[in-house]
XYZ file of C-alpha atoms in Angstrom:
595
model
C -8.641 -88.690 53.307
C -6.221 -86.285 54.958
C -3.548 -87.342 52.478
C -5.755 -86.426 49.562
C -6.556 -83.017 51.094
C -2.890 -82.235 51.729
C -2.035 -83.253 48.176
C -4.720 -80.935 46.740
C -3.438 -78.036 48.851
C 0.044 -78.598 47.547
C -1.221 -78.654 43.962
C -3.292 -75.472 44.430
C -0.427 -73.730 46.180
C 1.926 -74.647 43.380
C -0.585 -73.472 40.786
C -1.130 -70.225 42.676
C 2.593 -69.644 43.000
C 3.236 -70.311 39.337
C 0.258 -68.186 38.339
C 1.442 -65.277 40.443
C 4.949 -65.596 39.069
C 3.629 -65.551 35.492
C 1.335 -62.574 36.164
C 4.198 -60.573 37.669
C 6.341 -61.306 34.633
C 3.774 -59.701 32.252
C 2.653 -56.703 34.275
C 1.371 -54.012 31.861
C 3.217 -50.729 32.423
C 1.356 -47.566 31.418
C 2.591 -45.988 28.191
C 4.547 -49.015 26.998
C 3.835 -50.591 23.607
C 3.687 -54.390 23.823
C 3.025 -55.448 20.233
C 4.567 -54.691 16.862
C 1.345 -53.561 15.171
C 0.770 -50.835 17.728
C 4.400 -49.722 17.425
C 4.225 -49.538 13.616
C 0.990 -47.522 13.816
C 2.628 -45.146 16.259
C 5.588 -44.673 13.909
C 3.181 -43.733 11.115
C 1.510 -41.185 13.391
C 4.876 -39.627 14.215
C 5.700 -39.396 10.517
C 2.384 -37.679 9.774
C 2.906 -35.280 12.681
C 6.458 -34.468 11.633
C 7.980 -35.589 14.943
C 11.338 -37.356 14.741
C 13.208 -39.781 16.986
C 16.525 -38.297 18.074
C 17.954 -40.965 20.392
C 17.278 -44.381 21.961
C 18.348 -46.575 24.875
C 17.371 -49.729 26.832
C 16.409 -49.568 30.483
C 14.921 -52.530 32.410
C 13.700 -54.333 29.302
C 12.027 -51.158 28.010
C 13.262 -49.685 24.734
C 13.092 -45.874 25.033
C 12.810 -43.807 21.849
C 13.484 -40.127 22.602
C 11.482 -37.696 20.432
C 12.524 -34.182 19.412
C 9.504 -32.729 21.225
C 10.940 -34.097 24.507
C 8.416 -36.946 24.701
C 9.492 -40.591 24.953
C 8.045 -43.546 23.078
C 8.407 -46.762 25.114
C 8.426 -50.212 23.514
C 8.671 -53.550 25.296
C 12.254 -54.545 24.581
C 11.354 -58.225 24.421
C 9.466 -57.706 21.143
C 12.390 -55.907 19.482
C 14.900 -57.848 17.440
C 17.024 -54.999 16.020
C 16.914 -51.202 15.782
C 18.934 -49.619 12.974
C 19.058 -45.781 12.622
C 19.598 -44.582 9.040
C 20.262 -40.833 9.404
C 21.137 -40.458 5.722
C 17.546 -41.512 4.949
C 15.930 -39.707 7.900
C 14.476 -42.925 9.307
C 15.231 -45.933 11.469
C 14.375 -49.575 10.817
C 12.878 -51.562 13.689
C 12.661 -55.345 13.179
C 10.397 -57.150 15.609
C 10.738 -60.727 16.804
C 7.443 -61.629 15.158
C 9.042 -60.874 11.780
C 7.383 -57.508 11.180
C 9.378 -54.393 10.255
C 8.589 -50.806 11.216
C 10.069 -47.656 9.666
C 10.265 -44.832 12.178
C 11.008 -41.137 11.383
C 14.503 -40.395 12.668
C 16.669 -37.267 12.827
C 18.793 -37.191 9.694
C 22.180 -35.768 8.852
C 21.751 -34.919 5.166
C 20.156 -31.973 3.377
C 20.323 -32.761 -0.306
C 19.577 -29.821 -2.596
C 20.202 -30.808 -6.188
C 21.657 -28.200 -8.566
C 18.654 -28.349 -10.899
C 16.318 -27.616 -7.977
C 17.857 -24.148 -7.537
C 16.915 -21.438 -10.032
C 18.188 -17.880 -9.989
C 15.721 -15.533 -11.709
C 13.138 -18.278 -12.289
C 10.679 -15.958 -14.075
C 13.275 -14.261 -16.251
C 12.229 -10.829 -14.902
C 13.576 -10.797 -11.323
C 17.366 -11.174 -11.551
C 17.949 -10.871 -7.785
C 15.440 -13.557 -6.834
C 15.698 -17.335 -6.701
C 13.523 -20.398 -6.249
C 14.645 -23.515 -4.363
C 12.542 -26.681 -4.583
C 13.202 -29.206 -1.825
C 11.544 -32.522 -1.002
C 12.484 -33.899 2.407
C 11.942 -37.441 3.770
C 10.436 -35.922 6.921
C 7.808 -33.291 7.608
C 9.109 -29.944 8.814
C 9.584 -26.344 7.781
C 12.442 -24.250 6.462
C 14.171 -21.058 7.424
C 16.601 -19.289 5.149
C 18.981 -16.362 5.394
C 20.465 -14.302 2.596
C 23.769 -13.310 4.154
C 24.228 -9.558 3.878
C 27.393 -7.781 2.847
C 27.184 -5.445 5.822
C 26.679 -7.723 8.802
C 23.496 -9.035 10.355
C 21.591 -5.784 9.791
C 21.788 -6.428 6.063
C 20.683 -10.071 6.301
C 17.300 -11.038 4.905
C 15.690 -13.938 6.743
C 12.381 -15.704 6.417
C 10.622 -18.753 7.835
C 7.740 -19.802 5.559
C 4.683 -21.170 7.338
C 4.540 -24.314 5.183
C 4.975 -27.506 7.271
C 5.324 -30.361 4.823
C 7.751 -32.649 3.037
C 7.574 -30.584 -0.161
C 8.884 -27.012 -0.090
C 9.221 -24.077 -2.491
C 11.530 -21.434 -1.063
C 11.119 -18.030 -2.704
C 14.407 -16.241 -2.135
C 14.540 -12.464 -2.476
C 17.195 -9.934 -1.560
C 20.250 -11.168 -3.461
C 22.988 -8.778 -4.550
C 23.901 -8.140 -8.175
C 27.242 -9.389 -9.524
C 27.843 -11.353 -6.346
C 28.384 -14.866 -5.044
C 25.440 -14.780 -2.649
C 25.524 -17.050 0.384
C 22.102 -18.400 1.304
C 21.845 -20.459 4.486
C 18.995 -22.971 4.440
C 17.888 -24.556 7.728
C 15.450 -27.451 8.114
C 13.424 -27.011 11.308
C 11.073 -29.047 13.430
C 7.485 -27.932 13.904
C 8.491 -25.707 16.818
C 11.210 -23.908 14.887
C 14.207 -25.772 16.293
C 16.975 -26.353 13.794
C 17.532 -29.929 12.633
C 20.177 -29.335 9.982
C 21.622 -26.423 8.003
C 23.291 -26.054 4.634
C 24.852 -23.108 2.801
C 24.364 -22.473 -0.901
C 26.163 -20.019 -3.161
C 24.015 -18.295 -5.796
C 25.697 -16.294 -8.550
C 24.010 -13.220 -10.022
C 24.830 -11.040 -13.019
C 25.859 -7.368 -12.783
C 23.158 -4.747 -12.303
C 21.937 -2.997 -15.458
C 23.542 0.349 -16.243
C 20.047 1.830 -16.272
C 19.784 1.610 -12.482
C 20.840 4.729 -10.571
C 23.681 5.685 -8.305
C 22.511 5.453 -4.672
C 24.350 7.418 -1.991
C 23.274 6.990 1.638
C 24.047 10.037 3.758
C 22.217 9.117 6.980
C 21.110 5.716 8.307
C 20.147 5.527 11.983
C 18.844 1.998 11.682
C 17.442 1.568 15.176
C 15.223 4.606 14.610
C 14.093 3.609 11.106
C 10.807 1.908 10.282
C 12.222 -1.096 8.428
C 15.304 -1.548 6.297
C 13.919 -1.985 2.770
C 12.459 0.667 0.473
C 10.586 -0.015 -2.761
C 11.462 2.705 -5.258
C 9.224 3.193 -8.292
C 12.151 4.247 -10.431
C 11.510 6.112 -13.685
C 15.047 7.024 -14.708
C 16.234 6.715 -18.320
C 12.766 6.121 -19.687
C 10.507 3.221 -20.606
C 10.430 0.399 -19.633
C 10.528 1.597 -16.041
C 12.597 -0.515 -13.672
C 11.406 -0.625 -10.034
C 13.909 -1.659 -7.384
C 14.218 -2.285 -3.659
C 17.199 -0.871 -1.794
C 18.406 -1.552 1.724
C 19.585 1.024 4.241
C 23.183 0.607 3.059
C 22.211 1.723 -0.443
C 22.514 -1.719 -2.020
C 19.891 -2.763 -4.563
C 18.422 -6.077 -3.369
C 15.662 -6.566 -5.952
C 14.580 -5.157 -9.274
C 12.363 -6.050 -12.209
C 13.524 -5.984 -15.801
C 10.569 -6.351 -18.158
C 12.466 -5.426 -21.335
C 11.854 -8.911 -22.787
C 8.332 -9.373 -21.432
C 5.696 -9.972 -24.136
C 3.205 -7.552 -22.525
C 5.103 -5.320 -20.095
C 8.128 -4.521 -22.264
C 7.041 -0.857 -22.243
C 5.878 -0.713 -18.648
C 5.009 2.823 -17.549
C 3.491 2.694 -14.089
C 3.240 6.459 -13.443
C 2.914 6.787 -9.636
C 4.401 3.348 -9.239
C 4.231 -0.116 -7.761
C 2.748 -0.789 -4.328
C 2.075 -3.847 -2.144
C -1.347 -5.464 -2.011
C -2.866 -6.723 1.219
C -2.258 -10.311 0.053
C 1.506 -9.729 -0.133
C 1.761 -9.381 -3.915
C 2.441 -6.178 -5.852
C 0.234 -4.154 -8.187
C 0.380 -1.191 -10.526
C -1.442 0.512 -13.349
C 0.306 0.621 -16.710
C -0.108 3.496 -19.157
C 1.204 1.424 -22.068
C -1.452 -1.282 -21.679
C -4.120 0.788 -19.898
C -4.615 -1.994 -17.393
C -3.972 -2.886 -13.769
C -1.584 -5.775 -13.096
C -1.019 -7.988 -10.072
C 2.428 -9.588 -9.910
C 4.508 -11.567 -7.435
C 8.019 -10.604 -6.344
C 9.478 -12.805 -9.077
C 7.761 -10.496 -11.573
C 5.260 -13.083 -12.789
C 1.925 -11.606 -13.846
C -0.789 -13.251 -11.757
C -3.805 -11.318 -13.007
C -4.708 -8.203 -14.962
C -7.762 -5.983 -15.305
C -8.590 -4.018 -18.448
C -11.175 -1.244 -18.637
C -12.434 -0.722 -22.151
C -13.440 2.826 -22.977
C -11.024 4.280 -20.425
C -7.284 4.808 -20.206
C -5.085 4.655 -17.125
C -3.081 7.542 -15.762
C -1.148 8.107 -12.558
C -2.681 6.165 -9.686
C -4.534 3.006 -8.682
C -5.320 2.056 -5.080
C -6.771 -1.003 -3.382
C -9.938 -0.573 -1.326
C -10.491 -2.596 1.867
C -13.015 -4.766 -0.024
C -10.338 -5.626 -2.598
C -11.702 -3.491 -5.421
C -9.511 -0.982 -7.243
C -9.998 2.763 -7.542
C -8.325 3.956 -10.736
C -7.460 7.468 -11.867
C -8.567 7.348 -15.487
C -9.404 9.250 -18.613
C -12.580 8.447 -20.516
C -12.448 8.281 -24.280
C -15.741 10.166 -24.674
C -15.237 12.751 -21.914
C -15.810 16.300 -23.152
C -15.258 19.739 -21.700
C -18.064 22.261 -21.910
C -16.148 23.810 -24.802
C -16.540 20.557 -26.740
C -12.928 19.397 -26.521
C -11.812 16.031 -25.147
C -10.705 16.059 -21.513
C -8.151 13.832 -19.795
C -7.204 12.884 -16.234
C -10.596 13.756 -14.727
C -12.376 10.409 -14.189
C -12.220 7.881 -11.338
C -13.521 4.345 -11.798
C -13.971 1.450 -9.401
C -13.108 -2.021 -10.723
C -14.588 -5.125 -9.150
C -11.579 -7.247 -8.200
C -13.372 -10.541 -8.843
C -15.411 -9.874 -11.987
C -13.232 -7.196 -13.562
C -16.292 -5.083 -14.269
C -16.560 -1.344 -13.678
C -18.981 -0.870 -10.806
C -18.829 2.908 -10.407
C -17.620 6.047 -12.160
C -16.889 9.518 -10.797
C -16.869 12.220 -13.479
C -15.065 15.055 -11.711
C -16.422 17.609 -14.178
C -19.740 17.099 -12.410
C -18.377 17.988 -8.962
C -15.626 20.560 -9.677
C -15.108 23.696 -11.750
C -13.691 22.631 -15.112
C -13.292 26.279 -16.175
C -10.981 27.326 -13.336
C -7.595 28.164 -14.841
C -5.829 30.146 -12.130
C -3.106 27.487 -11.792
C -2.820 26.517 -15.459
C -4.524 27.868 -18.558
C -4.781 24.930 -20.930
C -8.434 25.066 -21.967
C -7.408 25.900 -25.512
C -5.446 22.682 -25.968
C -6.823 19.958 -28.202
C -7.073 17.723 -25.127
C -8.042 19.606 -22.011
C -6.079 18.664 -18.881
C -7.936 21.041 -16.570
C -7.634 18.876 -13.420
C -4.717 16.416 -13.687
C -5.805 14.080 -10.888
C -2.518 12.514 -9.732
C -3.323 10.851 -6.400
C -6.123 8.933 -4.675
C -6.828 7.834 -1.127
C -9.911 5.972 0.078
C -11.267 7.160 3.437
C -13.024 4.152 4.917
C -14.513 6.206 7.754
C -17.103 7.814 5.469
C -16.748 5.913 2.165
C -15.191 8.905 0.424
C -12.211 9.624 -1.818
C -9.472 12.178 -1.184
C -7.708 13.254 -4.335
C -4.922 15.576 -5.327
C -5.141 17.490 -8.593
C -2.055 19.211 -9.925
C -3.989 22.104 -11.458
C -6.646 22.598 -8.759
C -5.525 21.490 -5.259
C -6.786 18.753 -2.950
C -10.384 17.773 -2.349
C -12.704 15.143 -0.933
C -15.684 13.644 -2.747
C -18.417 11.303 -1.585
C -19.380 7.898 -2.953
C -22.097 9.606 -5.022
C -19.695 12.247 -6.414
C -20.664 15.166 -4.198
C -17.879 17.517 -3.172
C -17.260 17.661 0.600
C -14.394 20.159 0.739
C -11.604 21.856 -1.197
C -8.117 22.495 0.176
C -6.748 25.216 -2.116
C -6.379 29.005 -2.317
C -9.720 30.849 -2.408
C -9.285 32.306 -5.864
C -11.530 32.089 -8.937
C -13.775 29.220 -7.885
C -17.042 29.035 -9.782
C -19.777 26.415 -9.981
C -19.894 22.748 -10.890
C -22.144 21.395 -13.644
C -24.979 21.011 -11.149
C -24.869 24.688 -10.248
C -23.285 24.243 -6.807
C -21.226 27.280 -5.777
C -17.827 25.782 -4.942
C -16.900 28.738 -2.760
C -19.134 27.105 -0.156
C -16.814 24.067 -0.182
C -13.577 25.953 0.510
C -11.872 25.133 3.802
C -11.133 28.179 5.960
C -7.643 28.251 7.517
C -6.954 28.694 11.237
C -3.825 29.903 12.986
C -2.178 28.025 15.856
C -4.579 29.680 18.315
C -7.535 28.313 16.334
C -8.441 31.790 15.157
C -9.639 32.294 11.562
C -7.067 33.698 9.157
C -8.859 36.489 7.344
C -6.131 38.223 5.345
C -7.354 38.067 1.734
C -3.822 37.755 0.330
C -3.297 34.642 2.456
C -6.726 33.207 1.666
C -6.170 33.660 -2.063
C -2.598 32.351 -1.901
C -0.579 35.445 -2.750
C 1.396 35.198 0.482
C 1.822 32.853 3.453
C 0.874 33.062 7.107
C 3.514 32.133 9.724
C 1.192 29.322 10.842
C -0.287 28.264 7.535
C 0.428 27.625 3.856
C -1.700 26.072 1.141
C -0.592 23.038 -0.849
C 0.587 23.875 -4.368
C 0.355 21.356 -7.217
C 0.150 18.561 -4.617
C 0.557 14.779 -4.724
C 0.154 11.709 -2.504
C -2.898 12.297 -0.272
C -3.474 10.129 2.805
C -5.163 10.047 6.197
C -2.656 9.959 9.043
C -5.346 9.566 11.717
C -9.043 10.482 11.927
C -9.332 14.128 10.903
C -5.610 14.371 10.097
C -4.547 14.538 6.444
C -1.090 14.263 4.919
C 0.012 15.631 1.526
C 3.135 16.162 -0.530
C 3.128 19.889 -1.252
C 5.296 20.197 -4.363
C 5.379 23.989 -4.172
C 5.350 24.583 -7.921
C 4.419 28.240 -8.599
C 3.949 28.778 -4.892
C 2.092 32.037 -4.294
C 1.852 32.359 -8.114
C 5.617 32.875 -8.309
C 8.848 30.955 -8.806
C 10.927 33.052 -6.448
C 10.889 30.670 -3.465
C 11.407 26.989 -4.244
C 10.757 24.299 -1.638
C 8.591 21.223 -1.240
C 6.976 19.955 1.953
C 5.397 17.032 3.664
C 2.501 18.748 5.397
C -0.184 17.645 7.828
C -3.499 19.410 8.319
C -6.309 18.891 10.802
C -9.583 19.297 8.929
C -12.851 19.893 10.756
C -15.397 18.826 8.163
C -18.361 20.030 10.195
C -17.038 23.564 10.652
C -15.170 23.550 7.316
C -11.849 24.659 8.819
C -8.269 23.575 8.228
C -5.279 23.945 10.542
C -1.675 23.210 9.626
C -0.076 21.192 12.449
C 3.169 19.777 11.021
C 5.519 20.234 8.100
C 8.934 19.172 6.911
C 10.939 20.263 3.880
C 10.601 24.027 3.806
C 13.830 24.349 5.753
C 15.604 22.241 3.105
C 14.829 24.679 0.286
C 16.066 23.721 -3.182
C 17.884 20.729 -1.664
C 14.563 18.825 -1.449
C 12.459 20.676 -4.018
C 10.563 18.595 -6.575
C 8.274 20.494 -8.916
C 6.367 17.375 -9.992
C 5.756 13.770 -8.895
C 6.887 12.735 -5.352
C 5.465 10.975 -2.308
C 4.858 11.151 1.427
C 3.849 8.342 3.813
C 3.243 8.017 7.534
C 5.193 5.146 9.132
C 3.323 4.345 12.358
C 5.694 1.728 13.797
C 8.344 4.351 14.525
C 6.171 7.467 14.237
C 8.169 8.567 11.204
C 7.343 10.317 7.944
C 8.751 9.149 4.604
C 9.376 12.278 2.508
C 10.252 11.546 -1.118
C 10.971 14.422 -3.522
C 11.445 12.580 -6.791
C 12.189 14.845 -9.759
C 15.155 17.054 -10.634
C 16.296 17.270 -7.013
C 19.773 18.703 -6.556
C 21.927 15.789 -5.370
C 25.185 17.694 -5.173
C 26.057 18.160 -8.824
C 23.825 15.298 -9.908
C 20.054 15.380 -10.253
C 17.355 12.883 -9.384
C 15.426 12.227 -6.191
C 15.801 11.684 -2.474
C 14.309 9.247 0.033
C 14.183 10.894 3.453
C 12.785 9.362 6.637
C 12.197 11.874 9.406
C 10.893 11.410 12.926
C 7.509 13.074 13.306
C 8.025 14.205 16.911
C 11.601 15.481 16.781
C 12.106 16.337 13.112
C 15.329 14.311 13.164
C 16.319 12.726 9.862
C 16.926 9.022 10.517
C 17.563 8.021 6.900
C 18.483 9.890 3.764
C 19.587 8.600 0.388
C 20.262 10.367 -2.905
C 19.082 8.545 -6.030
C 20.709 9.825 -9.204
C 20.279 8.380 -12.705
C 23.283 8.568 -14.991
C 21.534 11.236 -17.055
C 18.353 13.274 -17.056
C 16.231 14.631 -14.227
C 13.743 11.813 -13.778
C 14.252 9.603 -10.723
C 11.100 8.326 -9.070
C 7.459 9.053 -8.438
C 6.890 7.169 -5.205
C 8.714 5.067 -2.627
C 7.311 2.715 0.008
C 8.761 0.942 3.013
C 8.306 -2.746 2.289
C 9.093 -6.299 3.313
C 9.555 -9.257 0.984
C 7.601 -11.555 3.273
């Protein structure tokens, strides 16, 4: 009996020993993949996430796959037969001992961009733009750099947000008549470079129609951005807008001469950026508003039957457009057709006209102190040339070449008039407009009461009116910015200068105080009788001052783009823009970015 018991103990002990030895051999380690199906599924997840394997090694029967995000994928080495990286294909082949094969995303060493996937001027209207179509074997994103002629400060770089295998790279900022180097980098999801390739893109010479640009001052660290969109009008229709950099090189322009619709583009005030990153403008030739991309492709247009476009269109915060218009049936009290005295609001989605402001109802259409043209066949008594929407009270600020600057409500009631107090009568509703005139204050906040100053025959040391103004805007609540052209200033032509001018307007007390100006000290050097622009650039606290017509450019004539620091008055950028002939240069200019 004892023999049988001892024999059973030996058998159990042997079984226990063997069982323990077998269990130790197959201990499950956390984070290790022990079967081919799980490994293949994990590879598919990595591919979908855009995470690549960058290296591999064996350690204690564990096959370590190092990922570009610093994680490690661990596979039981005993289930792996072979591992073959194929960097030219951006993958690796893993053959398992059970006969299955897994394809894992792996860091590649090729960036194939076929010649027919690169198009310079893909639309036919943007000669300094390009489109590159790339399909990669792995998910990621791209960064590209247009190498500038003048060092890194003239480079144009962009990293699109698209994370995918399929990419469309919209390249802007090439140079004309140049072998442009464009560096294209394929990145991981975190922006780390995987591989880079340089392309050379050839462009044709710039058209002779574009102007001579001479940069006199460029203090780049103090400037608010490097690129300026110029709504160029030189040498006539079709107008040719361009973007210049701070070195005076043209880096983008549109040539619509062969366009089926825009071949006579006449955008008056000019082209401006939309909130969605595209561009827009009103066109006098088609009497419509157009939305385009930077390639020059028309994305959408809005017509307004019964009206014609002139001068200015602006985008409201809700996306609708406010358009300075003329109405085909608009009549002066004398029975003649009027022009340039209507504002309409266009619904961005439906294209319908949702509101109209007839400015004959809210202003004095018989006031002729600045221009007597009531006897003309078409009466241009107002000449509304600029609009700005004031979101704070749902009102519109407008500039009118022949009347001054004013603010109207959403229901077409006049809030105030910024203009000399001379010969104001009543509107069509019988409202005495003298009650809407802003009263000027000196720097001590005391009322200016000299009648010659109030009526505009002379200036006060602390205050001047705007004359034939353009480009209204709100700099900050209660602070208003205008381009004061200075045409017929004080009813004379003896002193010629234009200004960027800021006023503080107290709408409750109906007072106006001049708090800042630039340009008077420049005299004829920056005088523009018509057109022109002014913008506040908040990032650097600068003012963009743009006299655009017949400006003396040192023996040539055209316009200037001047960026001046608001606090110090220091000019941080100045460029002269001179067409080869004529006086016409530009209406407006905007600081802009391609992306």
